[in-house]
Coordinates of C-alpha atoms in Angstrom, one line a residue:
X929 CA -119.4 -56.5 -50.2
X930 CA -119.7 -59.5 -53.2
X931 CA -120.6 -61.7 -50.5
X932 CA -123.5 -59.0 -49.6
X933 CA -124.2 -58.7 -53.6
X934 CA -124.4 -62.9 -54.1
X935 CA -126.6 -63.0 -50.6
X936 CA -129.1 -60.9 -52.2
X937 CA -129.2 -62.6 -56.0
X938 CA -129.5 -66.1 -54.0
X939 CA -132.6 -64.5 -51.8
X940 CA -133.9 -62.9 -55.7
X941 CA -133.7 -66.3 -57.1
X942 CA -135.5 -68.3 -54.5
X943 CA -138.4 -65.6 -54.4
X944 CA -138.6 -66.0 -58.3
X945 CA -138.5 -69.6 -57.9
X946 CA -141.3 -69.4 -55.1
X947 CA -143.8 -67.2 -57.2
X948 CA -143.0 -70.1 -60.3
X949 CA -144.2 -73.2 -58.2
X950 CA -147.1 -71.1 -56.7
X951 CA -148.2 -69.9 -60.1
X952 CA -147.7 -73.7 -61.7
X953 CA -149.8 -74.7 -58.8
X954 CA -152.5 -72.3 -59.1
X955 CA -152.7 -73.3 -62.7
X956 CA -152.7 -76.7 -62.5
X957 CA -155.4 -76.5 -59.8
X958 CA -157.7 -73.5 -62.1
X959 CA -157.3 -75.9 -65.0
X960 CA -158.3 -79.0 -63.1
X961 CA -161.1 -77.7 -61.8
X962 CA -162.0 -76.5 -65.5
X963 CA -161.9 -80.0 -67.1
X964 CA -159.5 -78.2 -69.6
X965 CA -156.4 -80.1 -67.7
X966 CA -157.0 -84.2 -67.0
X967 CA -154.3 -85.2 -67.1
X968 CA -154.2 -87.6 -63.6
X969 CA -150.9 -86.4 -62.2
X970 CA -152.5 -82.8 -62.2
X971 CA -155.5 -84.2 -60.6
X972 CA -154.0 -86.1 -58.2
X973 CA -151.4 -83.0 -57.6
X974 CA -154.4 -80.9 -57.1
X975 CA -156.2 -82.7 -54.9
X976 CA -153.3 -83.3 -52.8
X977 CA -152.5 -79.6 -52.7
X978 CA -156.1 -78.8 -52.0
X979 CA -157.1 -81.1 -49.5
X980 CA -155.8 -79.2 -46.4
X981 CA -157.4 -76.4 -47.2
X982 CA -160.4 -77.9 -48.0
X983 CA -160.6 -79.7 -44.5
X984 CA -159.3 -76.0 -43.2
X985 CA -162.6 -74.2 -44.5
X986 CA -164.8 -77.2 -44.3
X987 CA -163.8 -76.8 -40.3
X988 CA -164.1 -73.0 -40.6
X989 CA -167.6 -73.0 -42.0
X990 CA -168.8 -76.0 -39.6
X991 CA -167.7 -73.5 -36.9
X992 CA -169.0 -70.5 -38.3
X993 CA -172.5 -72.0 -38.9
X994 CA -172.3 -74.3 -35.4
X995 CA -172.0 -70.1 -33.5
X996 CA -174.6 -68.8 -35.9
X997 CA -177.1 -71.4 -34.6
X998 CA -175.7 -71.1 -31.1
X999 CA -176.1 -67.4 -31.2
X1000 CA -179.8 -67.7 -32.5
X1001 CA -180.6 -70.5 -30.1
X1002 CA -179.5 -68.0 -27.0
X1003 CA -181.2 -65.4 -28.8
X1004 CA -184.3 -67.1 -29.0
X1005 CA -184.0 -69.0 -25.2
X1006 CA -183.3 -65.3 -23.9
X1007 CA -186.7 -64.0 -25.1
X1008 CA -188.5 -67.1 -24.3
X1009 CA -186.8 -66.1 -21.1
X1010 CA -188.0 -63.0 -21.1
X1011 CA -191.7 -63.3 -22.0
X1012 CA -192.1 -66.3 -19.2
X1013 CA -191.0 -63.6 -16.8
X1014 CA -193.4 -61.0 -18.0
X1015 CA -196.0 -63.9 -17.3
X1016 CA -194.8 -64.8 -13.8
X1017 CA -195.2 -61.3 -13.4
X1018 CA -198.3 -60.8 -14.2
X1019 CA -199.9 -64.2 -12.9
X1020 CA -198.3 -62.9 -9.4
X1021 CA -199.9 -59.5 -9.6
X1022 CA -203.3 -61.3 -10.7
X1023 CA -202.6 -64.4 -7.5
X1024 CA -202.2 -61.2 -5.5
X1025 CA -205.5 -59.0 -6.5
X1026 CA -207.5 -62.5 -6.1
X1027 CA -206.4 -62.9 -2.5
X1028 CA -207.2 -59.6 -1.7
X1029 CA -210.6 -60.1 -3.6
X1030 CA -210.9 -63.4 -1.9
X1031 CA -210.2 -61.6 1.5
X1032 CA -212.3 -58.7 1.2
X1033 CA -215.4 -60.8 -0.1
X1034 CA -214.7 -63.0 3.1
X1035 CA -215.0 -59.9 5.1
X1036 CA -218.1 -58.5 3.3
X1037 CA -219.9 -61.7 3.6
X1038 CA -218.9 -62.0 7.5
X1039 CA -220.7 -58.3 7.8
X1040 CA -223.9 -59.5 5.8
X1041 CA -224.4 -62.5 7.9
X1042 CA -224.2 -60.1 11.0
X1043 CA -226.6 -57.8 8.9
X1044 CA -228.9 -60.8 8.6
X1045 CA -228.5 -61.8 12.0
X1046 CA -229.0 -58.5 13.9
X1047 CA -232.3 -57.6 12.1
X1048 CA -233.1 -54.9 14.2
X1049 CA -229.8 -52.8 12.9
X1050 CA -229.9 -51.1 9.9
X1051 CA -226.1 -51.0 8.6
X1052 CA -224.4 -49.2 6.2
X1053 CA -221.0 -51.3 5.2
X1054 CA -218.0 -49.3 5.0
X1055 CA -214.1 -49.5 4.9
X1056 CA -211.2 -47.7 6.6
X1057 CA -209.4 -45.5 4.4
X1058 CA -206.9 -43.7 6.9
X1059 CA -206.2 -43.2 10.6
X1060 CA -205.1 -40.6 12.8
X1061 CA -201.3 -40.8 13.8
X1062 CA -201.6 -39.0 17.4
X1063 CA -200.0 -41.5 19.6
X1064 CA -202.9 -40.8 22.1
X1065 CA -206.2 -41.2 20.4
X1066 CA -207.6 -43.7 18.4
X1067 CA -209.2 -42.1 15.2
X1068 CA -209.9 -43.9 12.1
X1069 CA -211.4 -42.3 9.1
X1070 CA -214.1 -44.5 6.9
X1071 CA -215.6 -44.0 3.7
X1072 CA -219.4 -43.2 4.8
X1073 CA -220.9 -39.8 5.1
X1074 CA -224.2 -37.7 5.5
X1075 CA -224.5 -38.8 2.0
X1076 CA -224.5 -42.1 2.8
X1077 CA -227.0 -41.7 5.9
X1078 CA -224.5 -41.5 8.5
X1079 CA -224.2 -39.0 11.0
X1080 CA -222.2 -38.2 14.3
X1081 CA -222.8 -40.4 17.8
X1082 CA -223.8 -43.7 15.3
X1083 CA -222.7 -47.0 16.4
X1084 CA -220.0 -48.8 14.9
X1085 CA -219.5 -52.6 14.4
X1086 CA -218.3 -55.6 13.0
X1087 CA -219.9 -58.8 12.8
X1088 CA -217.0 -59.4 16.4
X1089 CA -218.1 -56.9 18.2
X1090 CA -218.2 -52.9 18.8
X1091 CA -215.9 -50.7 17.3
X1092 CA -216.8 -46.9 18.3
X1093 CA -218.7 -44.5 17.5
X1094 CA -218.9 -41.6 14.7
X1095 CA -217.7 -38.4 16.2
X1096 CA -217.3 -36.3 12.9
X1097 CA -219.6 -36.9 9.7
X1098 CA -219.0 -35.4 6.2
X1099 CA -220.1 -35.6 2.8
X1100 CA -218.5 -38.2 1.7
X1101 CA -216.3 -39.8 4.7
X1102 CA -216.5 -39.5 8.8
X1103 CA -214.2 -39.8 11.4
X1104 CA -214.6 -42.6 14.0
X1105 CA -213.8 -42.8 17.6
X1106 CA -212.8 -46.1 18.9
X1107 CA -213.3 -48.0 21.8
X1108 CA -209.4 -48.0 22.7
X1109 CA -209.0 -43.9 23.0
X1110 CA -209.1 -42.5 26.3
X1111 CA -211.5 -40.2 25.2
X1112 CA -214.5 -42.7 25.0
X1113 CA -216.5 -43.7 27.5
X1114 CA -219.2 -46.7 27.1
X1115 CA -221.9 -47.8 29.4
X1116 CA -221.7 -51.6 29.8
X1117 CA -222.9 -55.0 32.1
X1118 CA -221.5 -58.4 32.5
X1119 CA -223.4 -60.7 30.2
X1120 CA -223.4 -63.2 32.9
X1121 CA -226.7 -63.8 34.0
X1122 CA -225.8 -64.3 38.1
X1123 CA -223.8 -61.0 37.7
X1124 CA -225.0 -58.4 35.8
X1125 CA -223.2 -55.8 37.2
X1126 CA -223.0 -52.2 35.3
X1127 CA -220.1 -50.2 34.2
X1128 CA -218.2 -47.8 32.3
X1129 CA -215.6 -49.2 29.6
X1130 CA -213.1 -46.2 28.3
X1131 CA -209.4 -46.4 27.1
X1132 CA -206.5 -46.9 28.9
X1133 CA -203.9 -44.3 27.7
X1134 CA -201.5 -46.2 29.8
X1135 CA -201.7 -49.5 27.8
X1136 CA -204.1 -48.5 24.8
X1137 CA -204.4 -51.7 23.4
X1138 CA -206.6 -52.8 26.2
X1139 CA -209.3 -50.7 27.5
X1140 CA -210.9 -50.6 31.3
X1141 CA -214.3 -51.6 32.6
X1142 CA -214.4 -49.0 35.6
X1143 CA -217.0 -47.9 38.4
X1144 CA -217.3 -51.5 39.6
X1145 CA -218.2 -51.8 43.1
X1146 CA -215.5 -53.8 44.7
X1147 CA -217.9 -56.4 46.2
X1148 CA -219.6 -57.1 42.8
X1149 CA -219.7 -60.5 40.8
X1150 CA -217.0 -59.7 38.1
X1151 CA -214.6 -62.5 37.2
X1152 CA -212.2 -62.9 34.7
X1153 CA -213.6 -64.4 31.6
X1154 CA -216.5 -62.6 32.2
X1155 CA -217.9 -61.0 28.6
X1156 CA -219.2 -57.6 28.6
X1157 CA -221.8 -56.2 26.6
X1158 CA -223.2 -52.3 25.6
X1159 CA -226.2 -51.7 28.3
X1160 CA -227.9 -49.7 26.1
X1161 CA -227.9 -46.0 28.3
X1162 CA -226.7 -42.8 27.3
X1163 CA -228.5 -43.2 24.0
X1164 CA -225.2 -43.7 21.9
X1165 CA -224.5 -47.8 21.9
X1166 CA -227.4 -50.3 21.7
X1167 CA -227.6 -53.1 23.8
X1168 CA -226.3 -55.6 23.8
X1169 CA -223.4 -55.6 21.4
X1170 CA -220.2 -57.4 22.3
X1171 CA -217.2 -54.9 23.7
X1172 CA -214.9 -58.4 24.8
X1173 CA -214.1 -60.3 28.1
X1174 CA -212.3 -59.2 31.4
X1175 CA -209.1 -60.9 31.4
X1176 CA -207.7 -59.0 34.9
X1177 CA -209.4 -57.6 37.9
X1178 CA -207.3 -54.7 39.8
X1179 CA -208.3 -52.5 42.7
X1180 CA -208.7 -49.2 42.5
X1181 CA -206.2 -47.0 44.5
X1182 CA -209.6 -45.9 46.9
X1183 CA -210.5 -49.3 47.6
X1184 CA -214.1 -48.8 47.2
X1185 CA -214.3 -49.7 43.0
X1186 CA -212.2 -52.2 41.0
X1187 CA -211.4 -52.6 37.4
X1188 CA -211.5 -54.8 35.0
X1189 CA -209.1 -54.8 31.9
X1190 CA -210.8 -56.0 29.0
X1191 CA -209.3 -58.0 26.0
X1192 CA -212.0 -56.5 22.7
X1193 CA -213.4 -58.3 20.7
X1194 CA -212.5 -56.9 17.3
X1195 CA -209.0 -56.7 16.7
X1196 CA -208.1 -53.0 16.3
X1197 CA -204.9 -53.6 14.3
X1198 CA -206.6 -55.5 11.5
X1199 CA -209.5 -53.4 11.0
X1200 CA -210.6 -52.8 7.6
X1201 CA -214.4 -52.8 7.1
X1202 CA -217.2 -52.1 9.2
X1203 CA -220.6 -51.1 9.4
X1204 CA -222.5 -48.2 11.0
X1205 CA -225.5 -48.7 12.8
X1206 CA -227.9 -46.1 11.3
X1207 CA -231.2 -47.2 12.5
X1208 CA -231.8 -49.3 15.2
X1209 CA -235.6 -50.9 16.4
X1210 CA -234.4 -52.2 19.7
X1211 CA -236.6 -51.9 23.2
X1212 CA -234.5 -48.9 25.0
X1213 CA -233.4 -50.3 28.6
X1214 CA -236.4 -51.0 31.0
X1215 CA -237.2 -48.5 33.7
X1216 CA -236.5 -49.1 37.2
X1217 CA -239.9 -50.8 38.8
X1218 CA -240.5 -49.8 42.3
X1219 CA -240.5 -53.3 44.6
X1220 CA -243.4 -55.4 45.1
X1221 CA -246.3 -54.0 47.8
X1222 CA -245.8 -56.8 50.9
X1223 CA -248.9 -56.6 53.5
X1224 CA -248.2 -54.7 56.4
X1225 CA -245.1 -52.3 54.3
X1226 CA -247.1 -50.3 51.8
X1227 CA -245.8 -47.3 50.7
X1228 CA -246.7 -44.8 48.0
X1229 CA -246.6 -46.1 44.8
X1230 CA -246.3 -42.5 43.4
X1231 CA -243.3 -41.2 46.1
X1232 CA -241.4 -44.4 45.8
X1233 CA -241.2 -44.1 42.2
X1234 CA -240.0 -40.5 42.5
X1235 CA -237.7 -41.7 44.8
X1236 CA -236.1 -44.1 42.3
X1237 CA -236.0 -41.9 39.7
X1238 CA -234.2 -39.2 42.5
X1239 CA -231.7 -42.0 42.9
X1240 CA -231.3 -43.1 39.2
X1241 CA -230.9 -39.3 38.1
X1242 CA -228.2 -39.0 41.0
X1243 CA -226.1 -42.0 39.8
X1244 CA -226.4 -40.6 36.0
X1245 CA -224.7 -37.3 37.8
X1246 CA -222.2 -39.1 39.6
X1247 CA -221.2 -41.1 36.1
X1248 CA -220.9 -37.8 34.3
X1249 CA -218.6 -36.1 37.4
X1250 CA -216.6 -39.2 37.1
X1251 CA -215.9 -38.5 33.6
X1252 CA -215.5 -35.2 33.8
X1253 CA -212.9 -35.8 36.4
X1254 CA -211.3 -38.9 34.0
X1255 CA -211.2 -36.0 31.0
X1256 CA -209.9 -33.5 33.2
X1257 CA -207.1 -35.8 33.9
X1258 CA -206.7 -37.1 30.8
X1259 CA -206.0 -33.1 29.5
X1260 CA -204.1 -32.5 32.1
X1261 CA -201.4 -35.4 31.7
X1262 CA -201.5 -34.4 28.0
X1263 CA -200.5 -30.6 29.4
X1264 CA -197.6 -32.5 31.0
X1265 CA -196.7 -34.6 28.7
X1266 CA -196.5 -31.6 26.0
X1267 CA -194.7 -29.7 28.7
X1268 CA -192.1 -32.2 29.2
X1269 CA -191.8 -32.6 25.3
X1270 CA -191.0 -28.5 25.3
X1271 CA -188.3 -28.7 28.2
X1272 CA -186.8 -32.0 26.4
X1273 CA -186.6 -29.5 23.0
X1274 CA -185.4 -26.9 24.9
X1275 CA -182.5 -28.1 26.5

């Protein structure tokens, strides 16, 4: 117990001794730093005592203000960052609406050179603004109506080639049939002068990217390579516009006619602006001219004409059978193919 009793007035004295030297220090340093106490042992005490601590906060406060100019740096590089972003940003967007300006102007001027060109068109420019998504007919939807001058059966074309033709006008926009659906059907020739045979070019709903040049006699001069143009009858198509070039020639499964498949012209998937043909001051086809009076072979001028025009009227009849036929076909593998859809759904 006394040793308990000394152990705690030993641990009192050393604490009293402890606050003594702290407060002799403390005063020594105050009064140093006050002038009041000069005396150089003090000072040189002080200074000692103080120098650790004055390297300690001198460290400190080159720390503290080395982060606060760190943190202010970031702060500032992070919303530099930040605003060269929002430019990028916007110099893309701007690169972006200049290409497509750049493209579109392209396209406009490749129309008004055709426009200049084909002076015996009137056009009216207009863009594609929406297609039809049936699998089996080729619809697109441009931005031209009655307004605008436009009405149904009008051309339409691009400075490549034909496109279609309008099959539903409105106010303010009118649906165009293209050259690719099944449903069309377009009176053509070979542009080769040593051929010039005629035919019929209509889509293909069995490979709709290329449509068929069809009713060619299968001892006619078609070759592959050969271009094909409009011929100008049936009142729809002008002549002479481009529909594209034969790139195969099949049989047909009677083996009196042959087909040609035909690559377009225009390139269907990248269609974007076109023009209708409103007016157009082209010569309609020639007539057929009876053949030349030979001595000794006359014949009447009058009943030999009426006989060509018999034979003319009976081929326009036989065209419009084989299209009925073609669109009675067409409907009826359409019938099928919806059917099979149904059974497919119902089982």
């Amino acid at each position: 117990m006394s040793n308990k009793i000394r152990k705690e007035k030993n641990t009192g004295k050393k604490i009293i001794a402890l606050i003594f030297v702290f407060i002799s220090v403390f005063c020594c340093v105050f009064f140093a730093a006050r002038g009041r106490f000069s005396a150089p042992v003090a000072d040189s005490l002080a200074m000692t005592i103080m120098s650790p601590f004055q390297r300690a906060f001198s460290w400190v406060g080159g720390k503290l203000a080395f982060v606060k100019d760190s943190v202010a740096e970031i702060s500032r590089i992070h919303e530099q960052n930040k605003q060269l972003r929002e430019e990028v940003e916007l110099l893309r967007a701007q690169n972006l609406t200049a290409s497509e300006y750049a493209s579109e102007n392209q396209r406009l001027r490749n129309l008004l050179g055709y426009k200049q060109v084909a002076t015996q068109f009137d056009l009216v420019a207009a863009s594609v603004i929406g297609r039809e998504s049936a699998s089996w007919s080729s619809v697109i939807v441009i931005n031209r109506g009655t307004l605008d001058g436009v009405a149904n059966n009008m051309a339409v074309v691009t400075e490549l080639g034909l496109v279609g033709h309008v099959m539903e006008a409105g106010l303010n926009s009118s649906k165009v049939q293209l050259l690719l659906d099944p449903r069309s059907s377009v009176g053509t020739l070979i542009q080769r002068p040593e051929s010039r045979v005629a035919g019929i070019v209509e889509g293909d709903i069995k490979n709709p990217s290329y449509p068929r040049m069809v009713n060619i006699p299968k001892d006619s001069d078609v070759r592959v390579e050969d271009m094909v143009v409009t011929s100008g009858y049936g009142g729809v198509y002008p002549k002479g516009i481009v529909v594209g070039k034969i790139i195969e020639i099949h049989n047909e499964e009677g083996g009196l006619l042959k087909y040609g498949v035909i690559d377009t012209s225009v390139d269907f998937q990248k269609l974007e602006d076109v023009a209708v043909i409103v007016a157009s001051r082209e010569a309609p086809p020639e007539p057929i001219q009876p053949p030349t009076q030979t001595p000794g072979t006359e014949t009447d001028p009058l009943e030999t004409a009426q006989k060509l025009q018999a034979a003319q009227q009976q081929i326009q009849e036989a065209q419009q059978q084989v299209q009925a036929a073609q669109q009675q076909q067409l409907q009826e593998a359409q019938q099928q193919a919806g059917y099979a859809v149904a059974e497919e759904a119902a089982q």
